[in-house]
Backbone as JSON Lines, residues from 0, in Angstrom:
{"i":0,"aa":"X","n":[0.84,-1.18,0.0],"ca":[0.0,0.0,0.0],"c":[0.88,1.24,0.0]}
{"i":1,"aa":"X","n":[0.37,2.57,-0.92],"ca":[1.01,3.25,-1.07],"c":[0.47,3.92,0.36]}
{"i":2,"aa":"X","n":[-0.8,4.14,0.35],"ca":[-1.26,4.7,1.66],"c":[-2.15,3.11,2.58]}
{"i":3,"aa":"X","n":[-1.45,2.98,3.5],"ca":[-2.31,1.76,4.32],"c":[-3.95,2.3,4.78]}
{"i":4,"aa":"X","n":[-4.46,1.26,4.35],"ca":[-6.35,1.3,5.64],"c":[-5.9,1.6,6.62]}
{"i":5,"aa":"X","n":[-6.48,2.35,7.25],"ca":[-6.98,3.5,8.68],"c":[-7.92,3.55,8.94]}
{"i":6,"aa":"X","n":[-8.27,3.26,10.4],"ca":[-9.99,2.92,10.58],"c":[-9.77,3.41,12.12]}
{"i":7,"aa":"X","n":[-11.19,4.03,12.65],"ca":[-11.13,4.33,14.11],"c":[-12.1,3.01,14.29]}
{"i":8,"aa":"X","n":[-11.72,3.01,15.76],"ca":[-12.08,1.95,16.41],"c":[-14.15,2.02,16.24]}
{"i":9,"aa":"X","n":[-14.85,1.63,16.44],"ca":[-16.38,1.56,16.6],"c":[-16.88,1.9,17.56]}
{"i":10,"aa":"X","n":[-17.15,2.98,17.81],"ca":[-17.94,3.34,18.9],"c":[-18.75,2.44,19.83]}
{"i":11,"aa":"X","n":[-19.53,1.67,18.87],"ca":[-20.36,0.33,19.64],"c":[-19.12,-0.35,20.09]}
{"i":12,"aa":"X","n":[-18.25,-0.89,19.91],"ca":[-17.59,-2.1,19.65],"c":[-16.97,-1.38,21.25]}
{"i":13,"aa":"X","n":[-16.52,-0.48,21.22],"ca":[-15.81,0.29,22.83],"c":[-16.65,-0.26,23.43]}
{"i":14,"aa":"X","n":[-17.79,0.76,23.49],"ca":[-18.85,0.22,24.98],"c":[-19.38,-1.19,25.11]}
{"i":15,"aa":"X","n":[-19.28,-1.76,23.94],"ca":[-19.82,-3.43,24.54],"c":[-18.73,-3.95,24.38]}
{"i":16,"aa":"X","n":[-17.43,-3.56,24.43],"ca":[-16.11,-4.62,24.42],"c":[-16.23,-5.43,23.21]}
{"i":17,"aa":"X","n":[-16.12,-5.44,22.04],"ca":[-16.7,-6.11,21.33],"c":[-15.12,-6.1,20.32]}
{"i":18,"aa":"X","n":[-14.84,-7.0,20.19],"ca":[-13.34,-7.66,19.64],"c":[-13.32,-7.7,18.32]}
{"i":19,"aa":"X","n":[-13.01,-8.02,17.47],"ca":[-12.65,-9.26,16.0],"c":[-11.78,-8.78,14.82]}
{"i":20,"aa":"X","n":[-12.22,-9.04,14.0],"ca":[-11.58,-9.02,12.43],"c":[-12.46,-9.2,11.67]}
{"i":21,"aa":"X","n":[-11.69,-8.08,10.57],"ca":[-12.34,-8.8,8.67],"c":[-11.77,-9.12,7.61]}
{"i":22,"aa":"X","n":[-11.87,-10.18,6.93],"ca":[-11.51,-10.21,5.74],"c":[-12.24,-9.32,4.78]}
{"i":23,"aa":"X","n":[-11.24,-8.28,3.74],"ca":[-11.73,-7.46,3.23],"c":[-11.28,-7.87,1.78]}
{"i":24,"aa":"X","n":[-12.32,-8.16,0.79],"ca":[-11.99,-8.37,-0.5],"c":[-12.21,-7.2,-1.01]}
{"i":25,"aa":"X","n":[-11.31,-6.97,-2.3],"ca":[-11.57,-5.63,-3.24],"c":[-11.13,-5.85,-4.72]}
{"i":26,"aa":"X","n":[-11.29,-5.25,-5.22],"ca":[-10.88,-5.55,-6.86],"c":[-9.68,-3.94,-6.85]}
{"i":27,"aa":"X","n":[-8.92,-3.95,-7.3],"ca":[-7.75,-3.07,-8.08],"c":[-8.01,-2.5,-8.89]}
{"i":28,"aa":"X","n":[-8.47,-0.88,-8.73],"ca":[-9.1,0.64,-9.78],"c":[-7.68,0.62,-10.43]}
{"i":29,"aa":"X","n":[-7.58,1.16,-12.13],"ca":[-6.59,1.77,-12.42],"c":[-5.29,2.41,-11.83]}
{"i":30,"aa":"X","n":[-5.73,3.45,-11.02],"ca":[-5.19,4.16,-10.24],"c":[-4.72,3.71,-8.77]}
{"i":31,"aa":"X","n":[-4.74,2.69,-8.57],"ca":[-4.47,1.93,-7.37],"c":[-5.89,2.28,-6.31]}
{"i":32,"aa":"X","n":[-7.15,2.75,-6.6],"ca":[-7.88,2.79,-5.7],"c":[-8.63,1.49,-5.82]}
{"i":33,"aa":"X","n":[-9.02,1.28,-4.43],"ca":[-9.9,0.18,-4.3],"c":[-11.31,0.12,-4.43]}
{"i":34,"aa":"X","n":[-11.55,-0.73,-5.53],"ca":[-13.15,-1.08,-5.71],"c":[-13.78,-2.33,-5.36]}
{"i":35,"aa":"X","n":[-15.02,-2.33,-5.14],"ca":[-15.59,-3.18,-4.98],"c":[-16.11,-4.03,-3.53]}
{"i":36,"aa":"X","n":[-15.44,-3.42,-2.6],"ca":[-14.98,-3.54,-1.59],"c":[-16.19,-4.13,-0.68]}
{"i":37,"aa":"X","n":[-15.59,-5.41,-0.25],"ca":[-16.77,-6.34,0.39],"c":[-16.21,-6.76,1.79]}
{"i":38,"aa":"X","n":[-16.39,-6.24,2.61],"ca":[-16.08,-7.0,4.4],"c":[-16.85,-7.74,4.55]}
{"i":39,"aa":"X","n":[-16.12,-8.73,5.2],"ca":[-16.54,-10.33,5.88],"c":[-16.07,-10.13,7.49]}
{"i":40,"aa":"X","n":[-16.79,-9.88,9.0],"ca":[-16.3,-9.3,9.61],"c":[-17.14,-10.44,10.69]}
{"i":41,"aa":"X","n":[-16.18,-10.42,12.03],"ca":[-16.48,-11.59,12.85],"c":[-17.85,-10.81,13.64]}
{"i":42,"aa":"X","n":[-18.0,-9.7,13.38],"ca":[-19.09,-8.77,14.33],"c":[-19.67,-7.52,12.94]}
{"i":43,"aa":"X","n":[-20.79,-7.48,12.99],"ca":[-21.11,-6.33,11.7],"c":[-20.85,-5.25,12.36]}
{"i":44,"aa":"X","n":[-20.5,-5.0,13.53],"ca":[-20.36,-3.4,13.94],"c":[-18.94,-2.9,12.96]}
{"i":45,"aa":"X","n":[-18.23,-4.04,12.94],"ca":[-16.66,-3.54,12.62],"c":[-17.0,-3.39,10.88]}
{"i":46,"aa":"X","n":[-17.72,-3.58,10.43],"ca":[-18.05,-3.92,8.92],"c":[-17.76,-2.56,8.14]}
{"i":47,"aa":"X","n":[-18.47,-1.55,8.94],"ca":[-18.26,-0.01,8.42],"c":[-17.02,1.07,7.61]}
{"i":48,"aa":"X","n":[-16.34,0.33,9.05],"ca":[-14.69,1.07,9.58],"c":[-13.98,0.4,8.35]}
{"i":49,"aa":"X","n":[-14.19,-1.08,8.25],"ca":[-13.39,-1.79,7.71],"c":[-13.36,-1.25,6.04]}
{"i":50,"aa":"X","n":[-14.9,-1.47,5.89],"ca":[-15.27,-0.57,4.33],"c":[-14.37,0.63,4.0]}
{"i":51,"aa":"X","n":[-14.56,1.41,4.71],"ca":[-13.99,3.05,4.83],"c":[-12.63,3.12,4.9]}
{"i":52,"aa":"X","n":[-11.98,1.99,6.01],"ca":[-10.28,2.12,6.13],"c":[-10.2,1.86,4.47]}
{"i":53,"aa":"X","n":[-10.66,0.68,3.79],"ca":[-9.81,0.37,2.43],"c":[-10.07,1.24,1.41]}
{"i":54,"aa":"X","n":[-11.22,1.75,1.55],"ca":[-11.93,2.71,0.56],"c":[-10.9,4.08,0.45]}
{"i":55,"aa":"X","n":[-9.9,4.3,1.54],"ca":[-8.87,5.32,1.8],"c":[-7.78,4.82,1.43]}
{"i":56,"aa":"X","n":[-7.19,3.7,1.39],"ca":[-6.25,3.35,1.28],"c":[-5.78,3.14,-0.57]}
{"i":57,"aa":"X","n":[-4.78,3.64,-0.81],"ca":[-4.11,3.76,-2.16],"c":[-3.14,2.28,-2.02]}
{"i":58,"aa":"X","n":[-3.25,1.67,-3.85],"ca":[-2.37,0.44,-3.43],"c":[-1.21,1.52,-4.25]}
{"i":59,"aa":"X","n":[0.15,0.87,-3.79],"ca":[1.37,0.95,-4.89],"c":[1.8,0.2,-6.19]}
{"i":60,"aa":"X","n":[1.11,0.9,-6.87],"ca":[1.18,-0.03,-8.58],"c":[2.32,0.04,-8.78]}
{"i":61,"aa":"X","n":[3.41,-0.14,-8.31],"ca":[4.34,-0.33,-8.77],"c":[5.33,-1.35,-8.23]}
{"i":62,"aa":"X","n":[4.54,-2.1,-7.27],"ca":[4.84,-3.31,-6.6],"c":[4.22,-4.72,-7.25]}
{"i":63,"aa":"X","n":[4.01,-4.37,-8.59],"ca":[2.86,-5.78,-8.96],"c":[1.98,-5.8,-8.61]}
{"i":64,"aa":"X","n":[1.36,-5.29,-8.5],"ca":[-0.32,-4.99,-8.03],"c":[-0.75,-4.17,-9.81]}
{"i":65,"aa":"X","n":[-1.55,-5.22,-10.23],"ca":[-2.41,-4.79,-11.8],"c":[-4.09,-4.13,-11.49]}
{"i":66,"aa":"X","n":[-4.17,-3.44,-12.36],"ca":[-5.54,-2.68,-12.21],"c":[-6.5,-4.68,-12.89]}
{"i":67,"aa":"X","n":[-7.58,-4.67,-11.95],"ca":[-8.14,-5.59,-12.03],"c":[-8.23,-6.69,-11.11]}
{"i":68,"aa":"X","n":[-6.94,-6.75,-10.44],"ca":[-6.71,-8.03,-9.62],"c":[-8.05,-7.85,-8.25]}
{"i":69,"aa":"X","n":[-7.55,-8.97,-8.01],"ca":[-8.39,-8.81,-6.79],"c":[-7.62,-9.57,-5.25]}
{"i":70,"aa":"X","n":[-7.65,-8.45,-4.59],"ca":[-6.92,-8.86,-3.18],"c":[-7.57,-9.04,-2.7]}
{"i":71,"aa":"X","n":[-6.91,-9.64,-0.98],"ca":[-7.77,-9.79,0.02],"c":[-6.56,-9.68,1.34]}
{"i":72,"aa":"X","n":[-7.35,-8.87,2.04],"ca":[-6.6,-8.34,3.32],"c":[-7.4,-8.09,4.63]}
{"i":73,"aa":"X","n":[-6.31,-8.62,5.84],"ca":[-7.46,-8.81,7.15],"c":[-6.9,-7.61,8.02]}
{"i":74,"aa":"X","n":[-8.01,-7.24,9.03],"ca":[-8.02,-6.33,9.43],"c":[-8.44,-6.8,10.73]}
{"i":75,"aa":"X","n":[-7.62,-6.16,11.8],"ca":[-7.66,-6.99,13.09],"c":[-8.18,-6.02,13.78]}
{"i":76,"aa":"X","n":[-9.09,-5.84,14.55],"ca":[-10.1,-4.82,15.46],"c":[-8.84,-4.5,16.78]}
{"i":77,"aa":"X","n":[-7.85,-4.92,16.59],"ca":[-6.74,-4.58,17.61],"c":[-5.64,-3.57,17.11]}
{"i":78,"aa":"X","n":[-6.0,-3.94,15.9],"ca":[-5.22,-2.92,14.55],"c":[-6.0,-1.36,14.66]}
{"i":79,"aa":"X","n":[-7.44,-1.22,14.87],"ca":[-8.06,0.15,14.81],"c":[-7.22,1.12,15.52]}
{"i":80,"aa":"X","n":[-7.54,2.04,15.74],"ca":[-7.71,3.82,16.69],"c":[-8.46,3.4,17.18]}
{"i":81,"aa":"X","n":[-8.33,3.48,18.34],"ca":[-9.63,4.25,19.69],"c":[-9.59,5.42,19.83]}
């Protein structure tokens, strides 16, 4: 990633202690932005953040990463901002 996913923690997820991860699939925009973007998340509260961190995040096309591909990257609810 040219710019990594960044996500604040879930407001819900604070007050009920509420833990997990997502697998985040996306397809590869021209421009290194991410489309398509589908979270698979152990709790739907985290589902949001997770959307939004990748939806920000720029890949580096110049690491082998082709417009089209399709990644997949996990996102650990220990990984957020509070």
């Amino acid at each position: 990633f040219r710019i990594p996913p960044q996500a604040d923690y879930p407001v819900e997820a604070l007050r009920n202690d509420i833990g997990g991860h997502c697998i985040v699939t996306f397809t590869v925009g021209a421009d290194g932005v991410p489309l398509d973007i589908v979270p698979d998340c152990t709790d739907p509260v985290f589902a949001a953040a997770a959307r939004g961190a990748v939806a920000a995040a720029r890949l580096d096309m110049r690491v082998g990463v082709k417009p089209g591909d399709t990644l997949r990257i996990d996102i650990d609810a220990d990984h957020l901002m509070a």
